Amino acid sequence: MKRNYPSPSTFTRTQSAALFETAKTYFPGGVHSPVRAFKSVQGPPVFFEQGQGCHMLDVDGQTYVDFCCSWGPLILGHCHPAVLEKVQETVAKGMSFGTPTPHDNRIGELLLKNHRYIEMVRFVSSGTEAVMSALRLARGVTGRSKVLKFEGCYHGHVDSLLVQAGSGLVTFGISSSAGIPESFANETIVVPLNDPAALAEAMQTWGADIACIIVEPIPANNGLLLQDRSFLELLRKTADEYGALLIFDEVISGFRVGFEGAAGLYDIQPDIITFGKIIGGGMPVGAYAGSKKIMENVAPVGPVYQAGTLSANPVAMAAGYATLLELLKPGFYEALESKTAWLCDTLQAHCDANGYEASFPHVGSIFWPTFTRKAQHRSDEIDGAKMSIFKTMHLACLERGVYFGPSGYEVGFVSAAHTREDLEFAATQICAALDLAFRG
Ligand SMILES: *Cc1c(COP(=O)(O)O)cnc(C)c1O
């Protein structure tokens, strides 16, 4: 792929803008997932047509270093040769049979032999579907109806989880989308992250009806709100005390902060783990997993129904298998983490030297540019007014060939394909963008 970075004087979105105008006549807002519409940043969305390694090529012929990585799945970068080869070989033999295939067992074995926190897994086709199924399983196992979630954790667009905290410390959830019956939202209890007192109060009030506590153990969909291990431990203890299940939603953290994800990082055993993103290597895949005892409640063995026409289709399984295989190579995560730390340290040093109020919290290869130096553990600690700084930085990065997801609440990802040279280039451009954002 040719490399043609834009500069502020050459940057253009002519073709992207034209495609977007047409798209808006075909699709609501021109997109198939709201954040893609660039509503929180400037200009029309950039349309891309090719990716190679850590680079993406847009329809105006410009290249960018990609830190969005399709929102996380592309931990190996775009078009990794091993993944491409496996997918091409598989697709030529048929895209879906609606039957079991040997691919199922290959990825199943790889997954379960290398992840000590799960014994059985069911594949689905998205992270949302994985979470939705995990909730049904938790309700089926416990015979209870309510779910406790945390404000600032995203679990996909499942009805009962598109819910935010009402006013007051501990309340029923109120829906954050039209189209969700109040009765559904009432099944969800929302409490702040990192707040043992609120958790205790909610459990004292509703504990006997709570089927599960669900958390992003590494909350990374509303900034990066890192939690203390002790808080996650408390969730484990509290769930046990009340006979509820603990679900780790690892759709984003799974295989990202280590092969065993956050469960492995913090060494905490959840009852159910949900996966998505990386597990499909760029194809639409989700999964939920747990002990054999819990998973055997799922149909056809148990009474909890869950099915899927394209579940575990061979092409998606092949992409996932080839991706996971790479992650198991010795030193994979160490290399990725040290590159990420280098990038964040370099950006931090630039901000410190210039007195910019910014920091770059990171874990594994997830990082978040945020415009405060204070540690943030709860969603209400994020200052929404600072998002204007991100907005300026985002455009300035685009104009210099660096692509971030188009929202200051989204994290960035470093992939195995980002070389030191790519990161040096990107760091220089991001520093220039920060200069503009802070000094104008
Ligand atoms: C992305 C994400 C989801 C939703 O996954 P989709 O594949 O977009 O449906 C759910 N939970 C978490 C933690 C996620 O990061």
GROMACS .gro file of C-alpha atoms and ligand atoms in nm:
model
  455
    1MET     CA    1   0.000   0.000   0.000
    2LYS     CA    2   0.141   0.336  -0.094
    3ARG     CA    3   0.211   0.576   0.192
    4ASN     CA    4   0.090   0.927   0.137
    5TYR     CA    5   0.046   1.113   0.464
    6PRO     CA    6  -0.157   1.433   0.441
    7SER     CA    7  -0.034   1.764   0.582
    8PRO     CA    8  -0.246   2.057   0.698
    9SER     CA    9  -0.195   2.225   0.359
   10THR     CA   10  -0.280   1.920   0.147
   11PHE     CA   11  -0.543   1.742   0.362
   12THR     CA   12  -0.875   1.694   0.184
   13ARG     CA   13  -1.204   1.513   0.241
   14THR     CA   14  -1.360   1.582  -0.099
   15GLN     CA   15  -1.434   1.219  -0.185
   16SER     CA   16  -1.531   1.130   0.171
   17ALA     CA   17  -1.769   1.425   0.190
   18ALA     CA   18  -1.937   1.327  -0.138
   19LEU     CA   19  -1.979   0.966  -0.027
   20PHE     CA   20  -2.119   1.082   0.306
   21GLU     CA   21  -2.380   1.302   0.137
   22THR     CA   22  -2.502   1.003  -0.063
   23ALA     CA   23  -2.482   0.769   0.237
   24LYS     CA   24  -2.710   1.000   0.434
   25THR     CA   25  -2.983   0.947   0.176
   26TYR     CA   26  -2.954   0.569   0.213
   27PHE     CA   27  -2.883   0.513   0.584
   28PRO     CA   28  -2.991   0.693   0.901
   29GLY     CA   29  -2.720   0.952   0.956
   30GLY     CA   30  -2.525   0.791   0.672
   31VAL     CA   31  -2.385   0.522   0.900
   32HIS     CA   32  -2.445   0.184   1.059
   33SER     CA   33  -2.312   0.268   1.403
   34PRO     CA   34  -2.363   0.619   1.545
   35VAL     CA   35  -2.006   0.713   1.643
   36ARG     CA   36  -1.895   0.670   1.282
   37ALA     CA   37  -2.085   0.986   1.186
   38PHE     CA   38  -1.815   1.211   1.343
   39LYS     CA   39  -2.078   1.405   1.540
   40SER     CA   40  -1.837   1.480   1.827
   41VAL     CA   41  -1.550   1.597   1.606
   42GLN     CA   42  -1.510   1.821   1.304
   43GLY     CA   43  -1.601   1.758   0.942
   44PRO     CA   44  -1.754   1.461   0.765
   45PRO     CA   45  -1.635   1.109   0.847
   46VAL     CA   46  -1.332   0.988   0.656
   47PHE     CA   47  -1.420   0.694   0.430
   48PHE     CA   48  -1.154   0.425   0.412
   49GLU     CA   49  -1.096   0.162   0.150
   50GLN     CA   50  -0.779  -0.017   0.242
   51GLY     CA   51  -0.570  -0.114   0.541
   52GLN     CA   52  -0.223  -0.261   0.572
   53GLY     CA   53  -0.045  -0.315   0.902
   54CYS     CA   54  -0.106  -0.005   1.114
   55HIS     CA   55  -0.197   0.208   0.813
   56MET     CA   56  -0.527   0.294   0.650
   57LEU     CA   57  -0.583   0.451   0.309
   58ASP     CA   58  -0.880   0.684   0.263
   59VAL     CA   59  -1.084   0.743  -0.051
   60ASP     CA   60  -0.897   1.069  -0.115
   61GLY     CA   61  -0.572   0.873  -0.140
   62GLN     CA   62  -0.430   0.976   0.200
   63THR     CA   63  -0.261   0.746   0.450
   64TYR     CA   64  -0.299   0.748   0.829
   65VAL     CA   65  -0.145   0.567   1.122
   66ASP     CA   66  -0.450   0.397   1.272
   67PHE     CA   67  -0.508   0.404   1.649
   68CYS     CA   68  -0.875   0.302   1.624
   69CYS     CA   69  -0.798  -0.044   1.486
   70SER     CA   70  -1.165  -0.106   1.406
   71TRP     CA   71  -1.244  -0.024   1.773
   72GLY     CA   72  -1.017  -0.294   1.904
   73PRO     CA   73  -1.039  -0.618   1.704
   74LEU     CA   74  -0.727  -0.552   1.497
   75ILE     CA   75  -0.462  -0.628   1.759
   76LEU     CA   76  -0.244  -0.759   1.474
   77GLY     CA   77  -0.316  -0.461   1.251
   78HIS     CA   78  -0.484  -0.474   0.910
   79CYS     CA   79  -0.436  -0.775   0.681
   80HIS     CA   80  -0.195  -0.972   0.896
   81PRO     CA   81  -0.052  -1.234   0.655
   82ALA     CA   82  -0.132  -1.534   0.878
   83VAL     CA   83  -0.493  -1.422   0.925
   84LEU     CA   84  -0.539  -1.338   0.560
   85GLU     CA   85  -0.404  -1.673   0.451
   86LYS     CA   86  -0.630  -1.871   0.687
   87VAL     CA   87  -0.936  -1.668   0.587
   88GLN     CA   88  -0.870  -1.702   0.214
   89GLU     CA   89  -0.807  -2.074   0.242
   90THR     CA   90  -1.129  -2.117   0.442
   91VAL     CA   91  -1.358  -1.891   0.242
   92ALA     CA   92  -1.276  -2.082  -0.076
   93LYS     CA   93  -1.428  -2.392   0.081
   94GLY     CA   94  -1.761  -2.237   0.176
   95MET     CA   95  -1.867  -1.948   0.394
   96SER     CA   96  -2.124  -2.116   0.615
   97PHE     CA   97  -2.282  -2.457   0.655
   98GLY     CA   98  -2.506  -2.411   0.956
   99THR     CA   99  -2.353  -2.728   1.096
  100PRO     CA  100  -2.069  -2.803   1.333
  101THR     CA  101  -1.730  -2.783   1.158
  102PRO     CA  102  -1.377  -2.884   1.261
  103HIS     CA  103  -1.299  -2.510   1.292
  104ASP     CA  104  -1.515  -2.504   1.605
  105ASN     CA  105  -1.292  -2.754   1.781
  106ARG     CA  106  -0.968  -2.594   1.670
  107ILE     CA  107  -1.048  -2.253   1.816
  108GLY     CA  108  -1.226  -2.410   2.114
  109GLU     CA  109  -0.920  -2.611   2.210
  110LEU     CA  110  -0.684  -2.317   2.162
  111LEU     CA  111  -0.903  -2.094   2.371
  112LEU     CA  112  -0.978  -2.327   2.659
  113LYS     CA  113  -0.626  -2.469   2.689
  114ASN     CA  114  -0.478  -2.123   2.721
  115HIS     CA  115  -0.735  -1.943   2.935
  116ARG     CA  116  -0.756  -2.072   3.292
  117TYR     CA  117  -1.074  -1.883   3.382
  118ILE     CA  118  -1.312  -2.062   3.144
  119GLU     CA  119  -1.402  -2.426   3.078
  120MET     CA  120  -1.666  -2.404   2.807
  121VAL     CA  121  -1.760  -2.149   2.547
  122ARG     CA  122  -2.048  -2.066   2.310
  123PHE     CA  123  -1.981  -1.859   1.998
  124VAL     CA  124  -2.218  -1.588   1.877
  125SER     CA  125  -2.181  -1.308   1.623
  126SER     CA  126  -2.120  -0.986   1.821
  127GLY     CA  127  -2.027  -0.851   2.160
  128THR     CA  128  -2.383  -0.732   2.214
  129GLU     CA  129  -2.514  -1.080   2.146
  130ALA     CA  130  -2.260  -1.229   2.385
  131VAL     CA  131  -2.370  -0.995   2.666
  132MET     CA  132  -2.739  -1.046   2.593
  133SER     CA  133  -2.690  -1.424   2.610
  134ALA     CA  134  -2.479  -1.403   2.926
  135LEU     CA  135  -2.756  -1.207   3.100
  136ARG     CA  136  -3.013  -1.466   2.998
  137LEU     CA  137  -2.786  -1.740   3.128
  138ALA     CA  138  -2.734  -1.561   3.460
  139ARG     CA  139  -3.108  -1.513   3.496
  140GLY     CA  140  -3.175  -1.873   3.398
  141VAL     CA  141  -2.923  -2.009   3.648
  142THR     CA  142  -3.030  -1.793   3.941
  143GLY     CA  143  -3.401  -1.765   3.866
  144ARG     CA  144  -3.373  -1.391   3.941
  145SER     CA  145  -3.450  -1.098   3.717
  146LYS     CA  146  -3.240  -0.793   3.807
  147VAL     CA  147  -2.899  -0.694   3.680
  148LEU     CA  148  -2.655  -0.462   3.852
  149LYS     CA  149  -2.434  -0.256   3.623
  150PHE     CA  150  -2.199   0.039   3.662
  151GLU     CA  151  -2.236   0.387   3.528
  152GLY     CA  152  -1.984   0.445   3.251
  153CYS     CA  153  -1.962   0.077   3.152
  154TYR     CA  154  -2.084  -0.006   2.802
  155HIS     CA  155  -2.214  -0.353   2.728
  156GLY     CA  156  -2.341  -0.317   2.373
  157HIS     CA  157  -2.693  -0.212   2.277
  158VAL     CA  158  -2.878  -0.472   2.483
  159ASP     CA  159  -3.215  -0.319   2.590
  160SER     CA  160  -3.176  -0.370   2.961
  161LEU     CA  161  -2.822  -0.233   2.962
  162LEU     CA  162  -2.882   0.087   2.765
  163VAL     CA  163  -2.961   0.233   3.098
  164GLN     CA  164  -2.806   0.506   3.307
  165ALA     CA  165  -2.828   0.595   3.672
  166GLY     CA  166  -3.126   0.801   3.779
  167SER     CA  167  -3.079   1.080   4.029
  168GLY     CA  168  -2.987   0.978   4.381
  169LEU     CA  169  -2.714   0.750   4.500
  170VAL     CA  170  -2.882   0.420   4.428
  171THR     CA  171  -3.177   0.405   4.191
  172PHE     CA  172  -3.347   0.200   3.928
  173GLY     CA  173  -3.196   0.265   3.591
  174ILE     CA  174  -3.356   0.503   3.345
  175SER     CA  175  -3.321   0.417   2.981
  176SER     CA  176  -3.069   0.611   2.777
  177SER     CA  177  -3.239   0.530   2.446
  178ALA     CA  178  -3.589   0.564   2.315
  179GLY     CA  179  -3.761   0.233   2.255
  180ILE     CA  180  -3.678   0.072   2.586
  181PRO     CA  181  -3.980   0.004   2.806
  182GLU     CA  182  -3.956   0.138   3.157
  183SER     CA  183  -4.025  -0.211   3.282
  184PHE     CA  184  -3.703  -0.330   3.115
  185ALA     CA  185  -3.498  -0.042   3.254
  186ASN     CA  186  -3.641  -0.118   3.597
  187GLU     CA  187  -3.473  -0.456   3.588
  188THR     CA  188  -3.137  -0.279   3.585
  189ILE     CA  189  -2.975  -0.121   3.887
  190VAL     CA  190  -2.700   0.128   3.809
  191VAL     CA  191  -2.431   0.229   4.055
  192PRO     CA  192  -2.113   0.434   4.016
  193LEU     CA  193  -1.780   0.259   3.960
  194ASN     CA  194  -1.528   0.251   4.243
  195ASP     CA  195  -1.794   0.316   4.507
  196PRO     CA  196  -1.819   0.037   4.767
  197ALA     CA  197  -2.088   0.221   4.968
  198ALA     CA  198  -2.323   0.253   4.669
  199LEU     CA  199  -2.267  -0.112   4.583
  200ALA     CA  200  -2.344  -0.219   4.940
  201GLU     CA  201  -2.661  -0.009   4.950
  202ALA     CA  202  -2.785  -0.144   4.617
  203MET     CA  203  -2.721  -0.502   4.724
  204GLN     CA  204  -2.891  -0.449   5.059
  205THR     CA  205  -3.195  -0.312   4.877
  206TRP     CA  206  -3.223  -0.552   4.583
  207GLY     CA  207  -2.969  -0.828   4.651
  208ALA     CA  208  -3.221  -1.111   4.665
  209ASP     CA  209  -3.347  -1.024   4.314
  210ILE     CA  210  -3.011  -0.965   4.151
  211ALA     CA  211  -2.913  -1.233   3.901
  212CYS     CA  212  -2.576  -1.085   3.820
  213ILE     CA  213  -2.331  -0.805   3.864
  214ILE     CA  214  -2.190  -0.712   3.524
  215VAL     CA  215  -1.881  -0.498   3.485
  216GLU     CA  216  -1.618  -0.405   3.232
  217PRO     CA  217  -1.325  -0.499   3.455
  218ILE     CA  218  -1.125  -0.252   3.251
  219PRO     CA  219  -1.387   0.012   3.168
  220ALA     CA  220  -1.273   0.139   2.828
  221ASN     CA  221  -1.584   0.263   2.649
  222ASN     CA  222  -1.625   0.589   2.838
  223GLY     CA  223  -1.267   0.695   2.863
  224LEU     CA  224  -1.038   0.453   3.044
  225LEU     CA  225  -1.167   0.437   3.400
  226LEU     CA  226  -0.916   0.199   3.555
  227GLN     CA  227  -1.038   0.030   3.873
  228ASP     CA  228  -0.838  -0.086   4.172
  229ARG     CA  229  -0.808  -0.461   4.195
  230SER     CA  230  -0.965  -0.433   4.540
  231PHE     CA  231  -1.290  -0.301   4.390
  232LEU     CA  232  -1.309  -0.593   4.147
  233GLU     CA  233  -1.237  -0.831   4.437
  234LEU     CA  234  -1.522  -0.669   4.626
  235LEU     CA  235  -1.755  -0.744   4.334
  236ARG     CA  236  -1.652  -1.108   4.350
  237LYS     CA  237  -1.713  -1.122   4.726
  238THR     CA  238  -2.042  -0.934   4.707
  239ALA     CA  239  -2.178  -1.152   4.427
  240ASP     CA  240  -2.095  -1.464   4.631
  241GLU     CA  241  -2.248  -1.320   4.944
  242TYR     CA  242  -2.581  -1.257   4.767
  243GLY     CA  243  -2.582  -1.564   4.543
  244ALA     CA  244  -2.552  -1.356   4.225
  245LEU     CA  245  -2.322  -1.432   3.933
  246LEU     CA  246  -2.032  -1.207   3.840
  247ILE     CA  247  -2.000  -1.131   3.470
  248PHE     CA  248  -1.681  -0.978   3.336
  249ASP     CA  249  -1.762  -0.812   3.006
  250GLU     CA  250  -1.428  -0.856   2.837
  251VAL     CA  251  -1.541  -0.771   2.487
  252ILE     CA  252  -1.273  -0.501   2.480
  253SER     CA  253  -1.021  -0.624   2.741
  254GLY     CA  254  -1.028  -0.991   2.641
  255PHE     CA  255  -0.703  -1.093   2.465
  256ARG     CA  256  -0.604  -0.725   2.479
  257VAL     CA  257  -0.431  -0.697   2.817
  258GLY     CA  258  -0.303  -1.054   2.797
  259PHE     CA  259  -0.444  -1.376   2.657
  260GLU     CA  260  -0.648  -1.419   2.975
  261GLY     CA  261  -0.767  -1.061   2.966
  262ALA     CA  262  -0.861  -0.877   3.283
  263ALA     CA  263  -0.949  -1.202   3.463
  264GLY     CA  264  -0.586  -1.304   3.424
  265LEU     CA  265  -0.443  -0.957   3.485
  266TYR     CA  266  -0.621  -0.921   3.819
  267ASP     CA  267  -0.645  -1.295   3.887
  268ILE     CA  268  -1.015  -1.283   3.964
  269GLN     CA  269  -1.248  -1.568   3.866
  270PRO     CA  270  -1.577  -1.440   3.722
  271ASP     CA  271  -1.870  -1.676   3.664
  272ILE     CA  272  -1.921  -1.574   3.302
  273ILE     CA  273  -1.689  -1.388   3.067
  274THR     CA  274  -1.811  -1.225   2.747
  275PHE     CA  275  -1.584  -1.180   2.447
  276GLY     CA  276  -1.598  -1.002   2.114
  277LYS     CA  277  -1.370  -0.777   1.911
  278ILE     CA  278  -1.026  -0.952   1.909
  279ILE     CA  279  -1.175  -1.301   1.929
  280GLY     CA  280  -1.294  -1.265   1.569
  281GLY     CA  281  -0.977  -1.108   1.433
  282GLY     CA  282  -1.188  -0.852   1.243
  283MET     CA  283  -1.480  -1.081   1.159
  284PRO     CA  284  -1.815  -1.054   1.344
  285VAL     CA  285  -1.766  -1.288   1.641
  286GLY     CA  286  -1.865  -1.283   2.005
  287ALA     CA  287  -1.859  -1.551   2.271
  288TYR     CA  288  -1.958  -1.618   2.626
  289ALA     CA  289  -1.781  -1.862   2.847
  290GLY     CA  290  -1.766  -1.995   3.199
  291SER     CA  291  -1.743  -2.312   3.402
  292LYS     CA  292  -1.881  -2.634   3.253
  293LYS     CA  293  -2.143  -2.632   3.528
  294ILE     CA  294  -2.276  -2.291   3.431
  295MET     CA  295  -2.240  -2.330   3.055
  296GLU     CA  296  -2.429  -2.659   3.053
  297ASN     CA  297  -2.741  -2.459   3.135
  298VAL     CA  298  -2.736  -2.344   2.773
  299ALA     CA  299  -2.950  -2.525   2.512
  300PRO     CA  300  -2.945  -2.797   2.391
  301VAL     CA  301  -2.810  -2.935   2.720
  302GLY     CA  302  -2.990  -2.696   2.953
  303PRO     CA  303  -3.305  -2.483   2.958
  304VAL     CA  304  -3.154  -2.146   2.856
  305TYR     CA  305  -3.228  -2.102   2.485
  306GLN     CA  306  -2.977  -1.930   2.258
  307ALA     CA  307  -2.909  -1.988   1.888
  308GLY     CA  308  -2.757  -1.830   1.576
  309THR     CA  309  -2.778  -1.898   1.201
  310LEU     CA  310  -2.424  -1.778   1.136
  311SER     CA  311  -2.275  -1.856   1.480
  312ALA     CA  312  -1.925  -2.003   1.455
  313ASN     CA  313  -1.926  -1.975   1.078
  314PRO     CA  314  -1.599  -2.118   0.946
  315VAL     CA  315  -1.459  -1.794   0.801
  316ALA     CA  316  -1.503  -1.605   1.128
  317MET     CA  317  -1.363  -1.899   1.326
  318ALA     CA  318  -1.060  -1.918   1.098
  319ALA     CA  319  -0.990  -1.545   1.140
  320GLY     CA  320  -1.025  -1.577   1.516
  321TYR     CA  321  -0.808  -1.887   1.533
  322ALA     CA  322  -0.528  -1.737   1.325
  323THR     CA  323  -0.538  -1.421   1.540
  324LEU     CA  324  -0.534  -1.600   1.875
  325LEU     CA  325  -0.245  -1.818   1.758
  326GLU     CA  326  -0.028  -1.508   1.706
  327LEU     CA  327  -0.112  -1.376   2.051
  328LEU     CA  328   0.029  -1.691   2.212
  329LYS     CA  329   0.377  -1.637   2.067
  330PRO     CA  330   0.629  -1.567   2.345
  331GLY     CA  331   0.682  -1.199   2.414
  332PHE     CA  332   0.379  -1.085   2.213
  333TYR     CA  333   0.213  -0.885   2.489
  334GLU     CA  334   0.539  -0.756   2.639
  335ALA     CA  335   0.636  -0.601   2.305
  336LEU     CA  336   0.294  -0.447   2.258
  337GLU     CA  337   0.286  -0.300   2.607
  338SER     CA  338   0.632  -0.153   2.590
  339LYS     CA  339   0.547   0.020   2.259
  340THR     CA  340   0.231   0.162   2.412
  341ALA     CA  341   0.418   0.281   2.721
  342TRP     CA  342   0.677   0.447   2.497
  343LEU     CA  343   0.407   0.634   2.304
  344CYS     CA  344   0.227   0.750   2.619
  345ASP     CA  345   0.552   0.850   2.794
  346THR     CA  346   0.660   1.050   2.489
  347LEU     CA  347   0.329   1.236   2.470
  348GLN     CA  348   0.329   1.294   2.847
  349ALA     CA  349   0.682   1.435   2.838
  350HIS     CA  350   0.576   1.681   2.567
  351CYS     CA  351   0.274   1.791   2.770
  352ASP     CA  352   0.478   1.822   3.089
  353ALA     CA  353   0.748   2.028   2.915
  354ASN     CA  354   0.482   2.265   2.785
  355GLY     CA  355   0.260   2.276   3.090
  356TYR     CA  356  -0.038   2.119   2.910
  357GLU     CA  357  -0.303   1.976   3.141
  358ALA     CA  358  -0.320   1.628   2.985
  359SER     CA  359  -0.238   1.269   3.062
  360PHE     CA  360  -0.233   0.936   2.882
  361PRO     CA  361  -0.349   0.658   3.114
  362HIS     CA  362  -0.286   0.317   2.962
  363VAL     CA  363  -0.307  -0.053   3.035
  364GLY     CA  364  -0.164  -0.314   2.804
  365SER     CA  365  -0.206  -0.163   2.459
  366ILE     CA  366  -0.512   0.049   2.543
  367PHE     CA  367  -0.451   0.420   2.599
  368TRP     CA  368  -0.665   0.729   2.648
  369PRO     CA  369  -0.572   1.089   2.582
  370THR     CA  370  -0.747   1.287   2.856
  371PHE     CA  371  -0.725   1.650   2.950
  372THR     CA  372  -0.654   1.638   3.319
  373ARG     CA  373  -0.369   1.497   3.525
  374LYS     CA  374  -0.603   1.360   3.790
  375ALA     CA  375  -0.671   0.988   3.793
  376GLN     CA  376  -1.032   0.921   3.686
  377HIS     CA  377  -1.215   0.612   3.816
  378ARG     CA  378  -1.581   0.707   3.768
  379SER     CA  379  -1.770   0.851   3.475
  380ASP     CA  380  -1.878   1.161   3.669
  381GLU     CA  381  -1.513   1.253   3.715
  382ILE     CA  382  -1.475   1.316   3.341
  383ASP     CA  383  -1.509   1.684   3.253
  384GLY     CA  384  -1.722   1.697   2.937
  385ALA     CA  385  -1.615   2.056   2.869
  386LYS     CA  386  -1.261   1.931   2.798
  387MET     CA  387  -1.387   1.742   2.495
  388SER     CA  388  -1.344   2.062   2.294
  389ILE     CA  389  -0.969   2.012   2.332
  390PHE     CA  390  -1.004   1.663   2.191
  391LYS     CA  391  -1.207   1.800   1.901
  392THR     CA  392  -0.926   2.032   1.797
  393MET     CA  393  -0.664   1.764   1.851
  394HIS     CA  394  -0.864   1.511   1.647
  395LEU     CA  395  -0.881   1.732   1.339
  396ALA     CA  396  -0.517   1.836   1.372
  397CYS     CA  397  -0.420   1.467   1.389
  398LEU     CA  398  -0.627   1.381   1.081
  399GLU     CA  399  -0.459   1.661   0.888
  400ARG     CA  400  -0.122   1.511   0.982
  401GLY     CA  401  -0.196   1.146   0.905
  402VAL     CA  402  -0.296   1.010   1.244
  403TYR     CA  403  -0.638   0.850   1.291
  404PHE     CA  404  -0.813   0.835   1.629
  405GLY     CA  405  -1.168   0.717   1.687
  406PRO     CA  406  -1.390   1.025   1.647
  407SER     CA  407  -1.478   1.085   2.015
  408GLY     CA  408  -1.282   1.194   2.319
  409TYR     CA  409  -1.457   0.924   2.520
  410GLU     CA  410  -1.302   0.652   2.305
  411VAL     CA  411  -0.972   0.487   2.382
  412GLY     CA  412  -0.688   0.427   2.136
  413PHE     CA  413  -0.524   0.096   2.057
  414VAL     CA  414  -0.169   0.010   1.961
  415SER     CA  415  -0.138  -0.302   1.745
  416ALA     CA  416   0.145  -0.543   1.686
  417ALA     CA  417   0.181  -0.385   1.341
  418HIS     CA  418   0.277  -0.041   1.478
  419THR     CA  419   0.656  -0.024   1.443
  420ARG     CA  420   0.874   0.205   1.651
  421GLU     CA  421   0.916   0.416   1.336
  422ASP     CA  422   0.537   0.446   1.291
  423LEU     CA  423   0.499   0.544   1.655
  424GLU     CA  424   0.776   0.803   1.629
  425PHE     CA  425   0.603   0.956   1.328
  426ALA     CA  426   0.267   0.949   1.506
  427ALA     CA  427   0.407   1.095   1.830
  428THR     CA  428   0.555   1.390   1.640
  429GLN     CA  429   0.220   1.457   1.471
  430ILE     CA  430   0.018   1.416   1.791
  431CYS     CA  431   0.252   1.657   1.974
  432ALA     CA  432   0.196   1.914   1.697
  433ALA     CA  433  -0.179   1.857   1.730
  434LEU     CA  434  -0.158   1.905   2.108
  435ASP     CA  435   0.031   2.232   2.053
  436LEU     CA  436  -0.257   2.353   1.838
  437ALA     CA  437  -0.520   2.231   2.082
  438PHE     CA  438  -0.357   2.403   2.379
  439ARG     CA  439  -0.205   2.713   2.221
  440GLY     CA  440  -0.430   2.764   1.920
  441LIG     C1  441  -1.770  -0.328   2.195
  441LIG     C2  442  -1.827  -0.374   2.324
  441LIG     C3  443  -1.952  -0.436   2.331
  441LIG     C4  444  -2.042  -0.451   2.212
  441LIG     O1  445  -1.986  -0.534   2.114
  441LIG     P1  446  -2.047  -0.526   1.964
  441LIG     O2  447  -1.968  -0.628   1.890
  441LIG     O3  448  -2.023  -0.385   1.919
  441LIG     O4  449  -2.190  -0.559   1.973
  441LIG     C5  450  -1.994  -0.484   2.454
  441LIG     N1  451  -1.920  -0.471   2.563
  441LIG     C6  452  -1.798  -0.412   2.561
  441LIG     C7  453  -1.719  -0.402   2.686
  441LIG     C8  454  -1.749  -0.359   2.441
  441LIG     O5  455  -1.631  -0.298   2.440
   0.00000   0.00000   0.00000
